[in-house]
């Protein structure tokens, strides 16, 4: 019983250690994935803030994956039977949780601003295509003014417009970058776009306050009109960029925050993973001990099985030997009492220590008692026969007496001669009947070994009857 309890304890201990080792492997795996996901979130956040459409979906997936794996460590995985992380690593878990909350909020801000960011970058891309066209148009206006002999002031204003357009597109790009100079770039972007519009209007209509004379060349006016139409789109784009630039700045700040926190989160997740690994390594000795104990338990089971097989073989050999001895004893007993079946009452069975010894002793006692029992049986049988003989003789005398009376009646002379012949015939029949009955009676009596005297009497009666 103690051995069985010890075996059960070994198996329970081995199962517990193996289960805890599996938990440690799962914890280490989840912590390692958190490290990878922290860097993936930082990369996708930067790309999303830069207006890359695919980065938003990747950022959202990485954030959700991090949230799921972090939930496994905090609350456990009920589906796979994994409990929460142990309390011994609560400090490391709290450090990771603090950075994760900040990173999660910033990632959420970026994901929520997806439409604004993508729209602004689309406007900026269109603006980048429109501004060069404005520059080309203004260069043609400059050439026309030079050819037409326009005042040098008008030519200079037209040349400054081309340079101003270049500065507008540069400011727009700085606004989209969202760095420390983005606010100043946004202000400059608005002022340059406004100045470009006022100068363009002055060249078309003239403006004394700005000291810009109206262009009079028809071909130059046509070019300026086309520039004004293109600038309408630029104006709307500028308004949209200026209106949504604060939100774009927040997205950029969130991306910068994610990048900064991701580095500390990586370090803290590494510390957490190291804690899980240290915890697992401390259990390696117990695991090895569990395997050793399991091997010892298995060896004990094998040894017990071998001993049991050996004992079974010994018992089988002893049983076979005992059966052979019993078979020999039975055959010897049968040989010794074989003459008894032929009537030899001098036969004697050998009494041994085998199980046939008691049988042989009983047979010998029975053989000793047989002569006595035979004498008693003979006396009893003779008494029985004597009683039967007496009864048979009594029945025979009665039958003889009855037949004698019948014969006497038949032999009495009748009064009429015809009756005499009838009685004679009847007498003959009675004689034949008596003879038959006497023969049957004799055979019946002989079955009981009737004494010779009885048969003699029967024969004498038959002769007397026949003689009569």
Coordinates of C-alpha atoms in Angstrom, one line a residue:
X1 CA 0.0 0.0 0.0
X2 CA 2.8 2.4 0.9
X3 CA 4.6 1.5 -2.4
X4 CA 1.4 2.2 -4.4
X5 CA 1.0 5.6 -2.6
X6 CA 4.6 6.4 -3.4
X7 CA 4.1 5.6 -7.0
X8 CA 1.0 7.8 -7.1
X9 CA 3.0 10.7 -5.5
X10 CA 5.7 10.4 -8.1
X11 CA 3.3 10.5 -11.0
X12 CA 1.4 13.4 -9.5
X13 CA 4.6 15.3 -8.9
X14 CA 5.8 14.6 -12.5
X15 CA 2.5 15.7 -14.0
X16 CA 2.6 18.9 -11.9
X17 CA 6.1 19.8 -13.0
X18 CA 5.3 19.0 -16.6
X19 CA 2.2 21.2 -16.5
X20 CA 4.1 24.1 -14.9
X21 CA 6.8 23.8 -17.6
X22 CA 4.2 24.0 -20.3
X23 CA 2.9 27.2 -18.6
X24 CA 6.4 28.7 -18.6
X25 CA 6.9 28.0 -22.3
X26 CA 3.6 29.7 -23.1
X27 CA 4.5 32.7 -20.9
X28 CA 7.9 33.0 -22.6
X29 CA 6.3 32.8 -26.0
X30 CA 3.8 35.5 -25.3
X31 CA 6.4 37.8 -23.8
X32 CA 8.6 37.3 -26.8
X33 CA 5.8 38.2 -29.1
X34 CA 5.1 41.4 -27.1
X35 CA 8.7 42.5 -27.8
X36 CA 8.2 42.0 -31.5
X37 CA 4.8 43.6 -31.6
X38 CA 6.1 46.7 -29.8
X39 CA 8.6 47.4 -32.6
X40 CA 6.0 46.6 -35.2
X41 CA 3.6 49.1 -33.8
X42 CA 6.2 51.8 -33.7
X43 CA 7.1 51.1 -37.4
X44 CA 3.5 51.1 -38.6
X45 CA 2.7 54.2 -36.6
X46 CA 5.5 56.2 -38.2
X47 CA 4.4 55.0 -41.7
X48 CA 0.7 55.7 -40.9
X49 CA 1.5 59.3 -39.8
X50 CA 3.5 59.7 -43.0
X51 CA 0.3 58.9 -45.0
X52 CA 0.9 55.3 -46.0
X53 CA -2.5 53.8 -46.4
X54 CA -1.5 50.1 -45.7
X55 CA 0.2 51.1 -42.5
X56 CA -3.1 51.9 -40.7
X57 CA -4.4 48.3 -41.1
X58 CA -1.1 46.9 -40.1
X59 CA -1.0 49.2 -37.0
X60 CA -4.5 48.1 -36.0
X61 CA -3.7 44.4 -36.4
X62 CA -0.5 44.8 -34.4
X63 CA -2.3 46.7 -31.6
X64 CA -5.1 44.1 -31.4
X65 CA -2.6 41.3 -31.4
X66 CA -0.6 42.9 -28.6
X67 CA -3.9 43.4 -26.6
X68 CA -4.8 39.8 -27.0
X69 CA -1.4 38.4 -25.9
X70 CA -1.2 40.8 -23.1
X71 CA -4.7 39.6 -22.0
X72 CA -3.4 36.1 -21.9
X73 CA -0.7 37.1 -19.4
X74 CA -3.0 39.2 -17.3
X75 CA -6.2 37.1 -17.3
X76 CA -5.0 33.7 -18.6
X77 CA -6.1 31.7 -21.6
X78 CA -9.2 29.7 -20.5
X79 CA -9.6 28.0 -23.9
X80 CA -6.1 26.4 -23.6
X81 CA -6.2 26.1 -19.8
X82 CA -3.4 28.6 -19.2
X83 CA -3.6 30.5 -15.9
X84 CA -2.6 34.2 -15.5
X85 CA 1.1 35.1 -15.0
X86 CA 2.4 34.3 -11.5
X87 CA 2.3 36.9 -8.7
X88 CA 6.1 36.7 -8.4
X89 CA 6.4 38.7 -11.6
X90 CA 3.8 41.3 -10.7
X91 CA 6.4 44.2 -10.7
X92 CA 7.5 43.4 -14.2
X93 CA 3.9 43.0 -15.4
X94 CA 3.0 46.5 -13.9
X95 CA 5.9 48.1 -15.7
X96 CA 4.9 46.7 -19.1
X97 CA 1.2 47.6 -18.4
X98 CA 2.2 51.3 -17.8
X99 CA 4.0 51.6 -21.2
X100 CA 1.3 49.6 -23.0
X101 CA -1.5 51.9 -21.9
X102 CA 0.4 54.9 -23.3
X103 CA 1.3 53.1 -26.5
X104 CA -2.3 51.8 -26.9
X105 CA -3.8 55.3 -26.6
X106 CA -1.4 56.8 -29.1
X107 CA -2.0 54.0 -31.6
X108 CA -5.8 54.5 -31.2
X109 CA -5.4 58.2 -32.0
X110 CA -3.5 57.4 -35.2
X111 CA -6.0 54.8 -36.3
X112 CA -8.9 57.1 -35.6
X113 CA -7.4 59.9 -37.7
X114 CA -6.8 57.7 -40.7
X115 CA -9.2 59.5 -43.0
X116 CA -7.8 63.0 -42.1
X117 CA -4.2 61.9 -42.6
X118 CA -4.9 60.2 -45.9
X119 CA -7.0 63.1 -47.2
X120 CA -4.3 65.7 -46.3
X121 CA -1.6 63.7 -48.0
X122 CA -3.8 63.3 -51.1
X123 CA -4.3 67.1 -51.1
X124 CA -0.6 67.6 -50.7
X125 CA 0.1 65.2 -53.5
X126 CA -2.3 67.1 -55.8
X127 CA -0.8 70.4 -54.7
X128 CA 2.6 69.1 -55.5
X129 CA 1.4 68.4 -59.1
X130 CA -0.4 71.8 -59.4
X131 CA 2.4 74.1 -58.2
X132 CA 4.9 73.1 -60.9
X133 CA 2.2 73.9 -63.5
X134 CA 1.8 77.4 -61.9
X135 CA 5.6 77.8 -62.1
X136 CA 5.6 76.8 -65.8
X137 CA 2.8 79.2 -66.6
X138 CA 4.5 82.1 -64.8
X139 CA 7.8 81.4 -66.6
X140 CA 5.8 81.8 -69.9
X141 CA 4.3 85.0 -68.6
X142 CA 7.8 86.3 -67.8
X143 CA 8.9 85.5 -71.4
X144 CA 5.9 87.2 -72.9
X145 CA 6.4 90.3 -70.8
X146 CA 10.0 90.5 -71.8
X147 CA 9.1 90.1 -75.4
X148 CA 6.4 92.8 -75.2
X149 CA 8.7 95.3 -73.5
X150 CA 6.7 95.4 -70.3
X151 CA 8.0 97.4 -67.3
X152 CA 10.8 95.8 -65.4
X153 CA 8.7 95.9 -62.2
X154 CA 6.0 93.7 -63.8
X155 CA 8.7 91.2 -65.0
X156 CA 10.2 91.1 -61.5
X157 CA 6.8 90.5 -59.9
X158 CA 6.1 87.6 -62.2
X159 CA 9.5 86.1 -61.4
X160 CA 8.9 86.4 -57.7
X161 CA 5.5 84.6 -58.1
X162 CA 7.4 81.6 -59.5
X163 CA 9.7 81.6 -56.5
X164 CA 6.8 82.0 -54.1
X165 CA 5.1 79.0 -55.6
X166 CA 8.2 77.0 -54.9
X167 CA 8.1 78.2 -51.3
X168 CA 4.4 77.2 -51.0
X169 CA 5.0 73.6 -51.9
X170 CA 8.0 73.4 -49.5
X171 CA 5.9 74.8 -46.6
X172 CA 3.1 72.3 -47.4
X173 CA 5.6 69.4 -47.2
X174 CA 6.9 70.7 -43.9
X175 CA 3.4 70.9 -42.6
X176 CA 2.8 67.2 -43.5
X177 CA 6.0 66.2 -41.8
X178 CA 4.6 67.3 -38.5
X179 CA 7.9 68.0 -36.7
X180 CA 8.9 70.8 -34.5
X181 CA 8.9 73.3 -37.4
X182 CA 5.4 72.3 -38.6
X183 CA 3.6 75.0 -36.8
X184 CA 5.8 77.7 -38.2
X185 CA 5.7 76.0 -41.6
X186 CA 1.9 76.1 -41.5
X187 CA 1.9 79.8 -40.7
X188 CA 4.3 80.5 -43.6
X189 CA 2.3 78.2 -45.9
X190 CA -0.8 80.3 -45.2
X191 CA 0.9 83.7 -45.7
X192 CA 2.7 82.6 -48.8
X193 CA -0.5 81.3 -50.4
X194 CA -2.4 84.5 -49.5
X195 CA 0.4 86.7 -50.9
X196 CA 0.5 84.6 -54.1
X197 CA -3.2 85.1 -54.6
X198 CA -3.1 88.9 -53.9
X199 CA -0.2 89.4 -56.4
X200 CA -2.0 87.4 -59.0
X201 CA -5.1 89.5 -58.6
X202 CA -3.0 92.7 -58.8
X203 CA -1.4 91.6 -62.0
X204 CA -4.8 91.0 -63.5
X205 CA -6.6 94.1 -62.2
X206 CA -3.8 96.3 -60.9
X207 CA -3.2 97.5 -57.3
X208 CA -1.7 100.9 -56.4
X209 CA -1.2 100.0 -52.8
X210 CA 1.0 97.1 -53.8
X211 CA 2.5 99.2 -56.5
X212 CA 1.7 96.6 -59.1
X213 CA 0.5 97.7 -62.5
X214 CA -2.1 95.9 -64.5
X215 CA -0.7 93.7 -67.3
X216 CA -1.9 94.8 -70.7
X217 CA -0.6 92.2 -73.0
X218 CA -3.4 90.0 -74.2
X219 CA -1.3 86.8 -74.4
X220 CA 0.0 87.5 -70.9
X221 CA -3.5 88.0 -69.6
X222 CA -4.6 84.7 -71.0
X223 CA -1.8 83.0 -69.2
X224 CA -2.6 84.8 -66.0
X225 CA -6.3 83.8 -66.3
X226 CA -5.2 80.1 -66.6
X227 CA -3.0 80.6 -63.6
X228 CA -5.9 82.0 -61.6
X229 CA -8.0 79.0 -62.4
X230 CA -5.3 76.6 -61.2
X231 CA -4.8 78.7 -58.1
X232 CA -8.5 78.2 -57.1
X233 CA -7.7 74.6 -56.4
X234 CA -4.5 75.6 -54.5
X235 CA -6.6 78.0 -52.4
X236 CA -9.0 75.2 -51.4
X237 CA -6.2 72.9 -50.7
X238 CA -4.5 75.4 -48.5
X239 CA -7.7 75.9 -46.5
X240 CA -8.1 72.2 -46.0
X241 CA -4.5 71.8 -45.0
X242 CA -4.6 74.7 -42.5
X243 CA -7.9 73.5 -41.1
X244 CA -6.7 69.9 -40.4
X245 CA -3.1 70.6 -39.6
X246 CA -3.7 70.6 -35.8
X247 CA -5.1 67.0 -36.0
X248 CA -2.2 66.1 -38.2
X249 CA 0.2 67.5 -35.6
X250 CA -1.5 65.3 -33.0
X251 CA -1.0 62.2 -35.2
X252 CA 2.6 63.0 -35.6
X253 CA 3.0 63.6 -31.9
X254 CA 1.3 60.3 -31.2
X255 CA 3.7 58.5 -33.6
X256 CA 6.6 60.1 -32.0
X257 CA 5.3 59.1 -28.6
X258 CA 4.8 55.5 -29.8
X259 CA 8.4 55.5 -31.1
X260 CA 9.7 56.7 -27.8
X261 CA 7.6 54.4 -25.6
X262 CA 8.2 51.4 -27.9
X263 CA 11.9 51.5 -26.8
X264 CA 11.1 51.4 -23.1
X265 CA 8.4 48.9 -23.7
X266 CA 10.8 46.7 -25.6
X267 CA 13.2 46.8 -22.6
X268 CA 10.5 46.1 -20.0
X269 CA 9.0 43.3 -22.1
X270 CA 12.6 41.8 -22.3
X271 CA 12.8 42.0 -18.5
X272 CA 9.5 40.2 -18.2
X273 CA 10.5 37.5 -20.7
X274 CA 13.8 37.1 -18.7
X275 CA 11.8 36.7 -15.6
X276 CA 9.7 33.9 -17.1
X277 CA 12.9 32.3 -18.4
X278 CA 14.5 32.5 -15.0
X279 CA 11.5 31.0 -13.4
X280 CA 11.6 28.2 -16.0
X281 CA 15.3 27.6 -15.5
X282 CA 14.8 27.3 -11.7
X283 CA 12.3 24.5 -12.4
X284 CA 14.7 22.6 -14.7
X285 CA 16.2 20.8 -11.7
X286 CA 12.8 19.9 -10.6
X287 CA 11.9 18.8 -14.1
X288 CA 15.0 16.6 -14.3
X289 CA 14.3 15.3 -10.9
X290 CA 10.8 14.5 -12.1
X291 CA 12.1 12.6 -15.1
X292 CA 14.6 10.7 -12.8
X293 CA 11.8 9.8 -10.5
X294 CA 9.6 8.9 -13.4
X295 CA 12.4 6.6 -14.7
X296 CA 12.8 5.1 -11.2
X297 CA 9.0 4.5 -11.1
X298 CA 9.1 2.9 -14.5
X299 CA 12.0 0.7 -13.5
X300 CA 10.2 -0.3 -10.3
X301 CA 7.1 -1.2 -12.3
X302 CA 9.3 -3.3 -14.6
X303 CA 11.0 -5.0 -11.7
X304 CA 7.7 -5.7 -10.0
X305 CA 6.5 -7.2 -13.2
X306 CA 9.6 -9.4 -13.6
X307 CA 9.3 -10.6 -10.0
X308 CA 5.6 -11.3 -10.5
X309 CA 6.4 -13.3 -13.7
X310 CA 9.1 -15.3 -11.9
X311 CA 6.7 -16.1 -9.0
X312 CA 4.0 -17.1 -11.5
X313 CA 6.4 -19.4 -13.3
X314 CA 7.5 -21.0 -9.9
X315 CA 3.8 -21.5 -9.0
X316 CA 3.1 -23.0 -12.4
X317 CA 6.0 -25.4 -12.0
X318 CA 4.9 -26.4 -8.5
X319 CA 1.4 -26.9 -9.7
X320 CA 2.5 -29.0 -12.7
X321 CA 4.7 -31.1 -10.3
X322 CA 1.9 -31.6 -7.9
X323 CA -0.5 -32.6 -10.7
X324 CA 2.0 -35.1 -11.9
X325 CA 2.4 -36.6 -8.4
X326 CA -1.4 -36.8 -8.0
X327 CA -1.7 -38.5 -11.4
X328 CA 1.0 -41.0 -10.4
X329 CA -0.8 -41.6 -7.0
X330 CA -4.1 -42.2 -8.8
X331 CA -2.6 -44.7 -11.3
X332 CA -0.8 -46.5 -8.4
X333 CA -4.1 -46.7 -6.4
X334 CA -6.0 -48.0 -9.5
X335 CA -3.3 -50.7 -10.0
X336 CA -3.4 -51.8 -6.4
X337 CA -7.2 -52.2 -6.2
X338 CA -7.5 -53.7 -9.7
X339 CA -7.7 -57.3 -8.2
X340 CA -10.5 -56.2 -5.9
X341 CA -12.8 -55.9 -8.9
X342 CA -12.1 -59.6 -9.7
X343 CA -13.2 -60.6 -6.2
X344 CA -9.8 -60.7 -4.5
X345 CA -10.5 -59.5 -1.0
X346 CA -6.8 -59.9 0.0
X347 CA -5.9 -56.8 -2.1
X348 CA -4.5 -53.9 -0.1
X349 CA -3.9 -50.2 -1.1
X350 CA -0.8 -48.4 -0.1
X351 CA -1.4 -45.5 2.3
X352 CA 0.8 -42.5 1.3
X353 CA 1.0 -38.8 2.1
X354 CA -0.6 -37.9 -1.2
X355 CA -4.2 -36.9 -1.4
X356 CA -5.0 -40.5 -2.4
X357 CA -3.7 -41.7 1.1
X358 CA -7.1 -41.1 2.7
X359 CA -8.8 -42.8 -0.2
X360 CA -6.5 -45.8 0.1
X361 CA -7.1 -46.0 3.9
X362 CA -10.9 -45.9 3.3
X363 CA -10.6 -48.7 0.7
X364 CA -8.5 -50.9 3.0
X365 CA -11.1 -50.4 5.8
X366 CA -13.9 -51.3 3.4
X367 CA -12.0 -54.5 2.3
X368 CA -11.6 -55.5 5.9
X369 CA -15.3 -55.1 6.6
X370 CA -16.5 -57.0 3.4
X371 CA -16.3 -60.6 4.9
X372 CA -18.3 -59.5 7.9
X373 CA -20.8 -57.7 5.8
X374 CA -21.0 -60.7 3.4
X375 CA -21.9 -63.1 6.3
X376 CA -24.5 -60.7 7.6
X377 CA -25.9 -60.3 4.1
X378 CA -26.1 -64.1 3.7
X379 CA -28.0 -64.6 6.9
X380 CA -30.4 -61.8 6.1
X381 CA -31.0 -63.3 2.6
X382 CA -31.5 -66.8 4.0
X383 CA -34.1 -65.4 6.4
X384 CA -35.8 -63.6 3.6
X385 CA -35.8 -66.7 1.4
X386 CA -37.1 -68.9 4.3
X387 CA -40.0 -66.6 4.8
X388 CA -40.7 -66.5 1.1
X389 CA -40.6 -70.3 1.0
X390 CA -43.1 -70.7 3.7
X391 CA -45.5 -68.4 1.9
X392 CA -44.9 -70.3 -1.4
X393 CA -45.5 -73.6 0.2
X394 CA -48.7 -72.3 1.8
X395 CA -50.0 -71.1 -1.6
X396 CA -49.0 -74.4 -3.1
X397 CA -51.0 -76.4 -0.5
X398 CA -54.0 -74.2 -1.0
X399 CA -53.8 -74.7 -4.8
X400 CA -53.4 -78.4 -4.4
X401 CA -56.2 -78.7 -2.0
X402 CA -58.5 -76.7 -4.4
X403 CA -57.5 -79.0 -7.3
X404 CA -58.1 -82.1 -5.2
X405 CA -61.6 -81.0 -4.4
X406 CA -62.3 -80.2 -8.0
X407 CA -60.9 -83.6 -9.1
X408 CA -62.9 -85.4 -6.5
X409 CA -66.1 -83.7 -7.7
X410 CA -65.3 -84.6 -11.2
X411 CA -64.7 -88.3 -10.3
X412 CA -68.0 -88.7 -8.3
X413 CA -70.4 -90.9 -10.5
X414 CA -73.2 -88.9 -11.9
X415 CA -76.9 -90.1 -12.1
X416 CA -76.9 -90.0 -15.9
X417 CA -74.4 -91.8 -18.2
X418 CA -74.0 -88.7 -20.5
X419 CA -72.9 -86.7 -17.5
X420 CA -70.1 -89.2 -16.8
X421 CA -68.5 -88.7 -20.2
X422 CA -68.8 -84.9 -19.8
X423 CA -67.1 -85.0 -16.4
X424 CA -64.4 -87.2 -17.9
X425 CA -63.7 -84.7 -20.5
X426 CA -63.7 -81.9 -17.9
X427 CA -61.3 -84.0 -15.8
X428 CA -58.9 -84.3 -18.6
X429 CA -58.9 -80.6 -19.2
X430 CA -58.4 -79.9 -15.5
X431 CA -55.5 -82.3 -15.4
X432 CA -53.9 -80.5 -18.4
X433 CA -54.5 -77.1 -16.7
X434 CA -53.1 -78.4 -13.4
X435 CA -50.0 -79.7 -15.2
X436 CA -49.5 -76.3 -16.9
X437 CA -50.0 -74.4 -13.7
X438 CA -47.6 -76.7 -11.9
X439 CA -44.9 -76.2 -14.5
X440 CA -45.4 -72.4 -14.3
X441 CA -45.3 -72.6 -10.5
X442 CA -42.2 -74.7 -10.6
X443 CA -40.4 -72.2 -12.8
X444 CA -41.5 -69.3 -10.6
X445 CA -40.3 -71.1 -7.5
X446 CA -37.0 -71.9 -9.1
X447 CA -36.2 -68.2 -9.5
X448 CA -36.0 -67.9 -5.8
X449 CA -33.9 -71.1 -5.5
X450 CA -36.7 -73.1 -3.9
X451 CA -35.3 -76.0 -1.8
X452 CA -35.4 -79.3 -3.4
X453 CA -38.0 -80.6 -1.0
X454 CA -40.5 -78.1 -2.2
X455 CA -40.0 -79.2 -5.8
X456 CA -40.3 -82.8 -4.8
X457 CA -43.6 -82.1 -3.0
X458 CA -44.9 -80.4 -6.1
X459 CA -43.9 -83.3 -8.3
X460 CA -45.5 -85.8 -5.9
X461 CA -48.7 -83.8 -6.0
X462 CA -48.7 -83.8 -9.7
X463 CA -48.2 -87.6 -9.9
X464 CA -50.9 -88.2 -7.3
X465 CA -53.3 -86.0 -9.3
X466 CA -52.5 -87.8 -12.6
X467 CA -52.8 -91.2 -10.9
X468 CA -56.1 -90.3 -9.5

